[in-house]
GROMACS .gro file of N, CA and C in nm:
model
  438
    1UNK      N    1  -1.138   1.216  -2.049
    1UNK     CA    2  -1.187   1.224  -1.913
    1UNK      C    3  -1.069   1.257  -1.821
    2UNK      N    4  -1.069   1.343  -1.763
    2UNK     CA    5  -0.978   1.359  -1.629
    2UNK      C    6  -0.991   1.318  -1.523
    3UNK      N    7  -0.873   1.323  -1.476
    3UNK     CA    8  -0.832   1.254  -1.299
    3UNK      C    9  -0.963   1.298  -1.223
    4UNK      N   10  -0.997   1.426  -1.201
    4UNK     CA   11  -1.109   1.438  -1.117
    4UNK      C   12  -1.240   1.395  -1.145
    5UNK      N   13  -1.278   1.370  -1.260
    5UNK     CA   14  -1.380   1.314  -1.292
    5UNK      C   15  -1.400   1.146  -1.246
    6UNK      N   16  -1.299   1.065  -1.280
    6UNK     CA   17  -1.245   0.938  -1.235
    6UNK      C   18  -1.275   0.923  -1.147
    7UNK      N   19  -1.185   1.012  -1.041
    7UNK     CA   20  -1.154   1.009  -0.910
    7UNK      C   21  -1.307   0.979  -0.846
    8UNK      N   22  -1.397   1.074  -0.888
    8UNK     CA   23  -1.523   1.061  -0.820
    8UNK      C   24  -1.641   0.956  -0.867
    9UNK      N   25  -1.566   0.937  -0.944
    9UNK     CA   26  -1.632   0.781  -1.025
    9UNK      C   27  -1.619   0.693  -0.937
   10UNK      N   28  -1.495   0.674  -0.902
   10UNK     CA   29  -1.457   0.547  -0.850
   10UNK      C   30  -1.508   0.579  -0.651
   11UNK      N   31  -1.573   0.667  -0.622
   11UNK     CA   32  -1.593   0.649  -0.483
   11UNK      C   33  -1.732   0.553  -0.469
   12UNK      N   34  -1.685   0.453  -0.372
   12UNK     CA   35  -1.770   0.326  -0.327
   12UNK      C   36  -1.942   0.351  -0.319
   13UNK      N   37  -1.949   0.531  -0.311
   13UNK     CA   38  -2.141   0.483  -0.336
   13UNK      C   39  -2.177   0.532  -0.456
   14UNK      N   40  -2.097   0.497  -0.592
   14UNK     CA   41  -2.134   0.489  -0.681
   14UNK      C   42  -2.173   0.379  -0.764
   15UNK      N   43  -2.254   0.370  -0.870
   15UNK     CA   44  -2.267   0.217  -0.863
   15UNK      C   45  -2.194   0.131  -0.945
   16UNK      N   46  -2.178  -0.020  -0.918
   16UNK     CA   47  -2.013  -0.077  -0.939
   16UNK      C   48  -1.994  -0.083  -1.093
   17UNK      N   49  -2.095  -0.053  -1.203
   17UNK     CA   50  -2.093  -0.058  -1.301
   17UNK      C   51  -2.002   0.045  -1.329
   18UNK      N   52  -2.006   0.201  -1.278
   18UNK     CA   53  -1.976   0.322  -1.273
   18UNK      C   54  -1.808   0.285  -1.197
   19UNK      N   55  -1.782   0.224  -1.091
   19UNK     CA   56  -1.635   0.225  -1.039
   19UNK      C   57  -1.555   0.123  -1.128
   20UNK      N   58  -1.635   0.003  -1.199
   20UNK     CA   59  -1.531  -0.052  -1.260
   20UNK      C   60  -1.509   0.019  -1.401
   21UNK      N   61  -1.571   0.093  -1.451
   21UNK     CA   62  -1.543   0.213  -1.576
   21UNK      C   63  -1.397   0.306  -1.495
   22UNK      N   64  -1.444   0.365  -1.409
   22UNK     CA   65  -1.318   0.464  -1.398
   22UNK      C   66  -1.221   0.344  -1.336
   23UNK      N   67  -1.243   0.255  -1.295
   23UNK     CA   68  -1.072   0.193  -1.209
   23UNK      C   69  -1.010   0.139  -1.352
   24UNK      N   70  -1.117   0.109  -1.456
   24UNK     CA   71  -1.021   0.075  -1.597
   24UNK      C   72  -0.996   0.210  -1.666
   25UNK      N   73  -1.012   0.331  -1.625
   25UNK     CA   74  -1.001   0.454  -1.684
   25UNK      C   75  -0.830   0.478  -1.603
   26UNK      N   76  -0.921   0.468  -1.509
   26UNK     CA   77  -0.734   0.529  -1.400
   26UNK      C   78  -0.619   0.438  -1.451
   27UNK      N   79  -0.669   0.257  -1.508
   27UNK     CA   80  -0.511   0.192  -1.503
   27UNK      C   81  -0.436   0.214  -1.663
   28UNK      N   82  -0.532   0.297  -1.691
   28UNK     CA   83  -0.465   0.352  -1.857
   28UNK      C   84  -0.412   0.486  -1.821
   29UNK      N   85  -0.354   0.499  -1.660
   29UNK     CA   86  -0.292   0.626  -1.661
   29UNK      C   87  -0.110   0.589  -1.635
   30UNK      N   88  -0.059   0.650  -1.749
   30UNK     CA   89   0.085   0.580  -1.700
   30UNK      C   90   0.138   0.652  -1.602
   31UNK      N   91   0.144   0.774  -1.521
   31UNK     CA   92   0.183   0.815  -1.386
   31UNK      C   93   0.083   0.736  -1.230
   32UNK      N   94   0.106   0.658  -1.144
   32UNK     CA   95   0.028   0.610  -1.036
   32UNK      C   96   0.050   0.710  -0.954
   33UNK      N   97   0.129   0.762  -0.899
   33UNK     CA   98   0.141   0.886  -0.810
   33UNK      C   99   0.050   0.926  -0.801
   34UNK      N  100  -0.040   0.973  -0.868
   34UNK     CA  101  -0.202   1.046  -0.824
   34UNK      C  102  -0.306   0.931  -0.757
   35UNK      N  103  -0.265   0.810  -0.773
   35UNK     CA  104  -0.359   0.751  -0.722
   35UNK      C  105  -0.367   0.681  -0.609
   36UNK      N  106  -0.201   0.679  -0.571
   36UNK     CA  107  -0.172   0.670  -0.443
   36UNK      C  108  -0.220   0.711  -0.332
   37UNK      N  109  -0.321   0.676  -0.265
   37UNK     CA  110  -0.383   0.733  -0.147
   37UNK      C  111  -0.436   0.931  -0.127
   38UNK      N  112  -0.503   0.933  -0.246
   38UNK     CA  113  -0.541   1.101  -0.257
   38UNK      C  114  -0.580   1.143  -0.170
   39UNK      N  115  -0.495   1.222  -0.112
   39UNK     CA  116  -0.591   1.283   0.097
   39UNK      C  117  -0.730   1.320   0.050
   40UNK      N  118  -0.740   1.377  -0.083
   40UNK     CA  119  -0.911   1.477  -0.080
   40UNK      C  120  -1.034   1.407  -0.070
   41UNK      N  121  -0.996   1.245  -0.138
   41UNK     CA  122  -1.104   1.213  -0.155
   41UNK      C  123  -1.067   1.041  -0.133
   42UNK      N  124  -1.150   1.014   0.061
   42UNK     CA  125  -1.090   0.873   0.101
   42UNK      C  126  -1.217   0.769   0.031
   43UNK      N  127  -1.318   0.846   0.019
   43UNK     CA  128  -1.411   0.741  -0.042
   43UNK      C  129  -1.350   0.710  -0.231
   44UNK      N  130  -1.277   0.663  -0.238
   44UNK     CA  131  -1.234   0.610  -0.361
   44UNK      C  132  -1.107   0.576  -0.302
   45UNK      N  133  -1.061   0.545  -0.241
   45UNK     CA  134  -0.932   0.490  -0.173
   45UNK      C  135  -0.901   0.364  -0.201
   46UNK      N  136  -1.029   0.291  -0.173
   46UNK     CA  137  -1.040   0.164  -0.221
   46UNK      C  138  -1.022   0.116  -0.370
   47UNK      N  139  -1.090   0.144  -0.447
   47UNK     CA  140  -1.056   0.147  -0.579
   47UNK      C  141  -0.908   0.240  -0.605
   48UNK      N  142  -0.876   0.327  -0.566
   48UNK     CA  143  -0.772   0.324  -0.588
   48UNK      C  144  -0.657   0.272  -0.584
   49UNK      N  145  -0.682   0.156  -0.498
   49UNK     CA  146  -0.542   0.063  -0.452
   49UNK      C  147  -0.580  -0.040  -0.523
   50UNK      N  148  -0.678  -0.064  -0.584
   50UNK     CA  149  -0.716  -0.150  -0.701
   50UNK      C  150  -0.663  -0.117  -0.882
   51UNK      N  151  -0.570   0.003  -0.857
   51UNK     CA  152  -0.545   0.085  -0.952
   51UNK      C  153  -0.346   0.036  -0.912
   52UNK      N  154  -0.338   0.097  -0.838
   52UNK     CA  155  -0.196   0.056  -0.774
   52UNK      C  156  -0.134  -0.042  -0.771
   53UNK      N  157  -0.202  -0.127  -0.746
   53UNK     CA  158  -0.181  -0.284  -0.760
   53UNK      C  159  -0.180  -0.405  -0.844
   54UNK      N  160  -0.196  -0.293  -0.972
   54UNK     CA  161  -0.222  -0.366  -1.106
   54UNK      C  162  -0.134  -0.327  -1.203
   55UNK      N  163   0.020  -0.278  -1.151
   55UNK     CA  164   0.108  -0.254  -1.168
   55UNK      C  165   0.176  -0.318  -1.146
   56UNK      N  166   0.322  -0.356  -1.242
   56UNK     CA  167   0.437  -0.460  -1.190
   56UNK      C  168   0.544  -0.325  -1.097
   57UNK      N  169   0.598  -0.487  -1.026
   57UNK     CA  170   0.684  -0.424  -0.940
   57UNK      C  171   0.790  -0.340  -1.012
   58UNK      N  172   0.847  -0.309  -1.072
   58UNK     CA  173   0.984  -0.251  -1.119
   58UNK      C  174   0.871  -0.072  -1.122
   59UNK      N  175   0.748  -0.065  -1.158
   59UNK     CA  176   0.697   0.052  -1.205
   59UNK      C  177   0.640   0.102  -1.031
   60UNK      N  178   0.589   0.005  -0.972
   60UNK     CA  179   0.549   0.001  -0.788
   60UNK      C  180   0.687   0.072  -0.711
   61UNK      N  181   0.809   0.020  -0.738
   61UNK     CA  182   0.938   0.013  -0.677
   61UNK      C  183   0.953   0.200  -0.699
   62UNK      N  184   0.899   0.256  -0.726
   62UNK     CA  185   0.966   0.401  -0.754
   62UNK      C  186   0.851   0.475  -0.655
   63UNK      N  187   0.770   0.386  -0.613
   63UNK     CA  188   0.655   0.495  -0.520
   63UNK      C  189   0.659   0.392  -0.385
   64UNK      N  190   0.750   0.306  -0.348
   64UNK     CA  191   0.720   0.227  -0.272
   64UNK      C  192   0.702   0.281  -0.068
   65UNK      N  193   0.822   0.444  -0.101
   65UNK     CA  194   0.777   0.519   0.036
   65UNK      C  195   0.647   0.543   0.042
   66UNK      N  196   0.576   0.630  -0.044
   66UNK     CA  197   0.474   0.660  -0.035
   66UNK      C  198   0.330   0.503  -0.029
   67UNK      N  199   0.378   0.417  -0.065
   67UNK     CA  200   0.263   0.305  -0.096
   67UNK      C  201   0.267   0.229   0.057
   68UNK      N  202   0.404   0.222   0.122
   68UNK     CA  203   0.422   0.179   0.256
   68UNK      C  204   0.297   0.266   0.373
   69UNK      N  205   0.308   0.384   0.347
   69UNK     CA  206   0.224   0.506   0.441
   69UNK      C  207   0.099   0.423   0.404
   70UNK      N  208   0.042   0.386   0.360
   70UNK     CA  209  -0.095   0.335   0.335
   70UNK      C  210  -0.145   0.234   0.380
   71UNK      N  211  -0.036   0.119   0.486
   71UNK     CA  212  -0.043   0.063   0.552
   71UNK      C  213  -0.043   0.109   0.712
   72UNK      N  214  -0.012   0.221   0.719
   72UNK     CA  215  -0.037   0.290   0.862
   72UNK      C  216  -0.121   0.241   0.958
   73UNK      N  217  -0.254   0.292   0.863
   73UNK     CA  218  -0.338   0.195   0.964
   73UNK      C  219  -0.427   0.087   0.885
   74UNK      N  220  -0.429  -0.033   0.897
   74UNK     CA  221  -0.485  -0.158   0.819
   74UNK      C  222  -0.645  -0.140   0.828
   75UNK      N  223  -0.751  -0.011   0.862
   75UNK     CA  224  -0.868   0.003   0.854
   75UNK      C  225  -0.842   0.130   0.757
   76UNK      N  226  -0.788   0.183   0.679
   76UNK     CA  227  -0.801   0.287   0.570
   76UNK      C  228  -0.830   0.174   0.437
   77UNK      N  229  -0.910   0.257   0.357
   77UNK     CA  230  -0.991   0.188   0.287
   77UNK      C  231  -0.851   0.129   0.113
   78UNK      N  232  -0.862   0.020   0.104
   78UNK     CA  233  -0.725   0.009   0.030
   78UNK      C  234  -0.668  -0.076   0.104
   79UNK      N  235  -0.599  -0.088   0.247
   79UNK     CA  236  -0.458  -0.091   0.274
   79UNK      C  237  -0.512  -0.271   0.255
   80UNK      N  238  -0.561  -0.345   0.245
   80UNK     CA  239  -0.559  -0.468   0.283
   80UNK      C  240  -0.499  -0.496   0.184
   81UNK      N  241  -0.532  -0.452   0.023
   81UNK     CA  242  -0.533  -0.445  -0.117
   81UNK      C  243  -0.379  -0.480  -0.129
   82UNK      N  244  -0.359  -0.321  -0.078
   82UNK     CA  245  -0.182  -0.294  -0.076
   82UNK      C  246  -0.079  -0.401  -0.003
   83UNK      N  247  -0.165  -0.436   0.144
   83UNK     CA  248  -0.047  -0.507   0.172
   83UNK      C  249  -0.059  -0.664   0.100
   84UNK      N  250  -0.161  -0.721   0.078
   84UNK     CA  251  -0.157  -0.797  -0.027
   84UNK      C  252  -0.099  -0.844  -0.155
   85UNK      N  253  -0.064  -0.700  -0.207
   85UNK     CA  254   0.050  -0.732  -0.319
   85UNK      C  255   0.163  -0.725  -0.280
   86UNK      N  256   0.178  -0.644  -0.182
   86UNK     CA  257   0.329  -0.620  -0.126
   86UNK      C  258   0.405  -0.776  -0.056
   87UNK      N  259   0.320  -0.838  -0.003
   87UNK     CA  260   0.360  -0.943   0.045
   87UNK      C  261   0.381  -1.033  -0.079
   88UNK      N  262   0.339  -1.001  -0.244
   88UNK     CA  263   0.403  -1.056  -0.328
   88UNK      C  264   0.518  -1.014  -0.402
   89UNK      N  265   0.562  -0.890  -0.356
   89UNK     CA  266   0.654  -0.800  -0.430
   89UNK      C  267   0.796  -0.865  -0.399
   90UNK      N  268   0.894  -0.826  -0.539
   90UNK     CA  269   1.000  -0.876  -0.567
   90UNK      C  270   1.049  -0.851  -0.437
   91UNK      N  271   1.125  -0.915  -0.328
   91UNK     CA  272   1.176  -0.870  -0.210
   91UNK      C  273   1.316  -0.845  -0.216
   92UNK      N  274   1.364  -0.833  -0.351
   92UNK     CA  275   1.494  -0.704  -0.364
   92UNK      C  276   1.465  -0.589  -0.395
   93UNK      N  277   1.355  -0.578  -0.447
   93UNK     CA  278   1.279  -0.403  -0.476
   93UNK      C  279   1.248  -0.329  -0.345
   94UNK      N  280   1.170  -0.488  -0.285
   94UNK     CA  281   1.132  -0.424  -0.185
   94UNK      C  282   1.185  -0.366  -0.044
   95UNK      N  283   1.290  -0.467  -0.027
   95UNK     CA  284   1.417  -0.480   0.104
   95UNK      C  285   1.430  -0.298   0.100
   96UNK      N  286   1.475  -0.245   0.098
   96UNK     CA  287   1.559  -0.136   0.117
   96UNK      C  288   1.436  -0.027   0.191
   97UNK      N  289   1.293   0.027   0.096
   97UNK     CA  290   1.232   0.085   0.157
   97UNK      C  291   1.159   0.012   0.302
   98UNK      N  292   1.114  -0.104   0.252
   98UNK     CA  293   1.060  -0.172   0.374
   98UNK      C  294   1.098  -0.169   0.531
   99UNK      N  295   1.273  -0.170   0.483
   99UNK     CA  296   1.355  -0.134   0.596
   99UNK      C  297   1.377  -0.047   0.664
  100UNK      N  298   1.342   0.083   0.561
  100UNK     CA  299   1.323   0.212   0.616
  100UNK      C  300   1.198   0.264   0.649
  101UNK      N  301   1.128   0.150   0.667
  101UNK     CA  302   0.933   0.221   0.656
  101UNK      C  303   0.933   0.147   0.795
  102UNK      N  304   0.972   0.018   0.871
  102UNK     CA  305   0.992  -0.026   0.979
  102UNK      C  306   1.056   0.050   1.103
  103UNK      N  307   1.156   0.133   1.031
  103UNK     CA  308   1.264   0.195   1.125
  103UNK      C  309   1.200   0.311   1.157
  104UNK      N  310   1.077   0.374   1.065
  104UNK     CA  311   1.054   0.504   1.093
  104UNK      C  312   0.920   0.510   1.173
  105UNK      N  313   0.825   0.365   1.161
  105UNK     CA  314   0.742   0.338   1.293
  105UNK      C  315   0.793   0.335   1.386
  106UNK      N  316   0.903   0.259   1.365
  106UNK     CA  317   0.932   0.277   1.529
  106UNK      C  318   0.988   0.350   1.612
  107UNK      N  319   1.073   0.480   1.549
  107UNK     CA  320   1.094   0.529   1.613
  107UNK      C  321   1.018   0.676   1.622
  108UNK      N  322   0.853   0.617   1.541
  108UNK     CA  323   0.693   0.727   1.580
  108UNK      C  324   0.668   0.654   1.702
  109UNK      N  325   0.696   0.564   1.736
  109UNK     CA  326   0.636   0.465   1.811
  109UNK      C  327   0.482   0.437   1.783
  110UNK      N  328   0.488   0.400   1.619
  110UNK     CA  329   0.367   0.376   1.584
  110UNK      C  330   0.293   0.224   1.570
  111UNK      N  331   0.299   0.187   1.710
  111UNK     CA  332   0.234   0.043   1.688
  111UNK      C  333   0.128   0.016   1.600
  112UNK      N  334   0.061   0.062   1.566
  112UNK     CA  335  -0.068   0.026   1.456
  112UNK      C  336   0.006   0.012   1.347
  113UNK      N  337   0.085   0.111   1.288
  113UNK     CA  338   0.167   0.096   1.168
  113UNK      C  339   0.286  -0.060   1.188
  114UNK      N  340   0.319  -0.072   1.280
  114UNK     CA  341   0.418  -0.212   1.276
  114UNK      C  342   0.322  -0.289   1.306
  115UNK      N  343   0.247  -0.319   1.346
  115UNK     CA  344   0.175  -0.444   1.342
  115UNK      C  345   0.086  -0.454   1.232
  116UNK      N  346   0.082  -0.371   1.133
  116UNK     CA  347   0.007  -0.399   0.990
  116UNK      C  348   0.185  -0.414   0.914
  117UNK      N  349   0.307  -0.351   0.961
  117UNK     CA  350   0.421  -0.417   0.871
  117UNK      C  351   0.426  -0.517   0.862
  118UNK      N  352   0.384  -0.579   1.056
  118UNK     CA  353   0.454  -0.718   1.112
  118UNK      C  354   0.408  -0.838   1.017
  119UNK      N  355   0.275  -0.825   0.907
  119UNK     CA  356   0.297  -0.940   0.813
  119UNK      C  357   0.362  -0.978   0.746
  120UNK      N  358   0.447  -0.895   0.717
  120UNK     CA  359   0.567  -0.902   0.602
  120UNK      C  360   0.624  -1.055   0.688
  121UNK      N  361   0.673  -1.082   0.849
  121UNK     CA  362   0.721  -1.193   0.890
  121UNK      C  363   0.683  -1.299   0.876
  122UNK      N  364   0.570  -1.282   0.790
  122UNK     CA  365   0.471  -1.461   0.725
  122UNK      C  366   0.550  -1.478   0.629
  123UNK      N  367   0.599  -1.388   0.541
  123UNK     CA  368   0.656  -1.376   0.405
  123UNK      C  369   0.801  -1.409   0.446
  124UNK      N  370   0.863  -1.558   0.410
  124UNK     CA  371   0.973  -1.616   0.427
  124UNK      C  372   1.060  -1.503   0.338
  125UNK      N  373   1.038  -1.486   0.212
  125UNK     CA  374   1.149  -1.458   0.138
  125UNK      C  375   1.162  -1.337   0.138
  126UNK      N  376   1.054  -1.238   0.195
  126UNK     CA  377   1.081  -1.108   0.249
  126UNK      C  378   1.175  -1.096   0.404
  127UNK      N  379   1.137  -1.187   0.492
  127UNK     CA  380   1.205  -1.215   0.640
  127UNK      C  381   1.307  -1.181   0.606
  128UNK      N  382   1.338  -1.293   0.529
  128UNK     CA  383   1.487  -1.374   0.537
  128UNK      C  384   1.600  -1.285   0.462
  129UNK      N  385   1.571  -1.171   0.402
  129UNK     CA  386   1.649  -1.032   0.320
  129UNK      C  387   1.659  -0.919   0.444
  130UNK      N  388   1.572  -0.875   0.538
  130UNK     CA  389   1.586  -0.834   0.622
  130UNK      C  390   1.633  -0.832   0.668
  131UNK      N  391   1.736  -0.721   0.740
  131UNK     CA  392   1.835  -0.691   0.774
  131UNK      C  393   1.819  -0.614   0.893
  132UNK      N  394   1.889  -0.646   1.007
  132UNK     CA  395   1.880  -0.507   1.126
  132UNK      C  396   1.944  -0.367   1.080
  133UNK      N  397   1.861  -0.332   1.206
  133UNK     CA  398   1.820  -0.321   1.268
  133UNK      C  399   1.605  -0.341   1.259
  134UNK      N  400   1.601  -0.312   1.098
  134UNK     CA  401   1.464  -0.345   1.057
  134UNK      C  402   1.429  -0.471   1.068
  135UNK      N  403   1.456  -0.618   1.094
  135UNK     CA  404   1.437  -0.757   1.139
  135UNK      C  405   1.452  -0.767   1.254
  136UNK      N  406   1.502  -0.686   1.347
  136UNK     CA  407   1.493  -0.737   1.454
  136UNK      C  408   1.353  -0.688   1.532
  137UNK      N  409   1.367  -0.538   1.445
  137UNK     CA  410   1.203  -0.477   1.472
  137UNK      C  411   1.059  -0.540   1.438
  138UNK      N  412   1.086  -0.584   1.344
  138UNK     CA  413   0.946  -0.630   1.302
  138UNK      C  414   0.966  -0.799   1.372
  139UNK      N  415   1.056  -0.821   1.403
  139UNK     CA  416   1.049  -0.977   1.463
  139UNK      C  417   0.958  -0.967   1.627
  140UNK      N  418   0.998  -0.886   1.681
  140UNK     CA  419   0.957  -0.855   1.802
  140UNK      C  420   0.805  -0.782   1.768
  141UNK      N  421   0.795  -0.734   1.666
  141UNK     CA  422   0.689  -0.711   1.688
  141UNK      C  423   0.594  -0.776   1.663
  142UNK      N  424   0.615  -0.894   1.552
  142UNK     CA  425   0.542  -0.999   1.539
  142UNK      C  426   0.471  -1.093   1.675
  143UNK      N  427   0.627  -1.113   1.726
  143UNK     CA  428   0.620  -1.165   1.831
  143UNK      C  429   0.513  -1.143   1.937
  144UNK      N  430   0.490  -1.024   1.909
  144UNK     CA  431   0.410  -0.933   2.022
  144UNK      C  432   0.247  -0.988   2.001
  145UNK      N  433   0.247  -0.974   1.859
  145UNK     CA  434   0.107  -0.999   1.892
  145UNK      C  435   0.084  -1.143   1.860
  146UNK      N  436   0.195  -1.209   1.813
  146UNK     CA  437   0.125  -1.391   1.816
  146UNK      C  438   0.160  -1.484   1.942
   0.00000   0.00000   0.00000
């Protein structure tokens, strides 16, 4: 079976018998890159971050720019998924992009995107690795909305 076949398996008005076949089809794929947020097709988005996320961190850590973008905005179908594991992810894997996924909202001036980062500041042992100029950003922005 191929990716595109999957792919359309797993979109949400199919029935769940049918999405949990392809989301166990997709996690027997050893490249995730394809399943990372596919622009063509957002109705399987969801299951796809159900695919993503069922990955250990050391194999997550090599797509972690691209898996950050998927938190952009916290109503794309997935991102709750994503930031969910991320807030469990090794936070030395994670420190470095995180830092650079903070720095580059803000200077989109993309408030929707930092205030779906700003949970990471619940996450003590993610905080506390944070480093400025990216901690001081997401501190304030926390700030902002609690």
């Amino acid at each position: 079976m191929n990716r595109e076949d999957i792919i359309k398996m797993m979109d949400w008005h199919q029935d769940e018998d049918v999405q949990l076949f392809a989301i166990n089809e997709a996690m027997k794929d050893e490249s995730i890159d394809y399943w990372i947020q596919p622009g063509y097709y957002k109705y399987s988005w969801e299951n796809c971050a159900k695919v993503v996320v069922s990955k250990d961190d050391l194999i997550l850590s090599k797509y972690l720019s691209k898996i950050l973008k998927w938190l952009q905005d916290i109503n794309w179908p997935g991102a709750l998924i994503i930031l969910e594991r991320l807030e469990k992810f090794n936070p030395l894997l994670l420190k470095e992009e995180l830092e650079a996924t903070i720095i580059e909202a803000n200077e989109q001036n993309d408030l929707e995107w930092l205030e779906c980062l700003s949970g990471f500041w619940d996450v003590k042992e993610i905080r506390d690795i944070l480093e400025n100029p990216a901690r001081a950003i997401l501190k304030e922005s926390y700030n902002k909305l609690n």
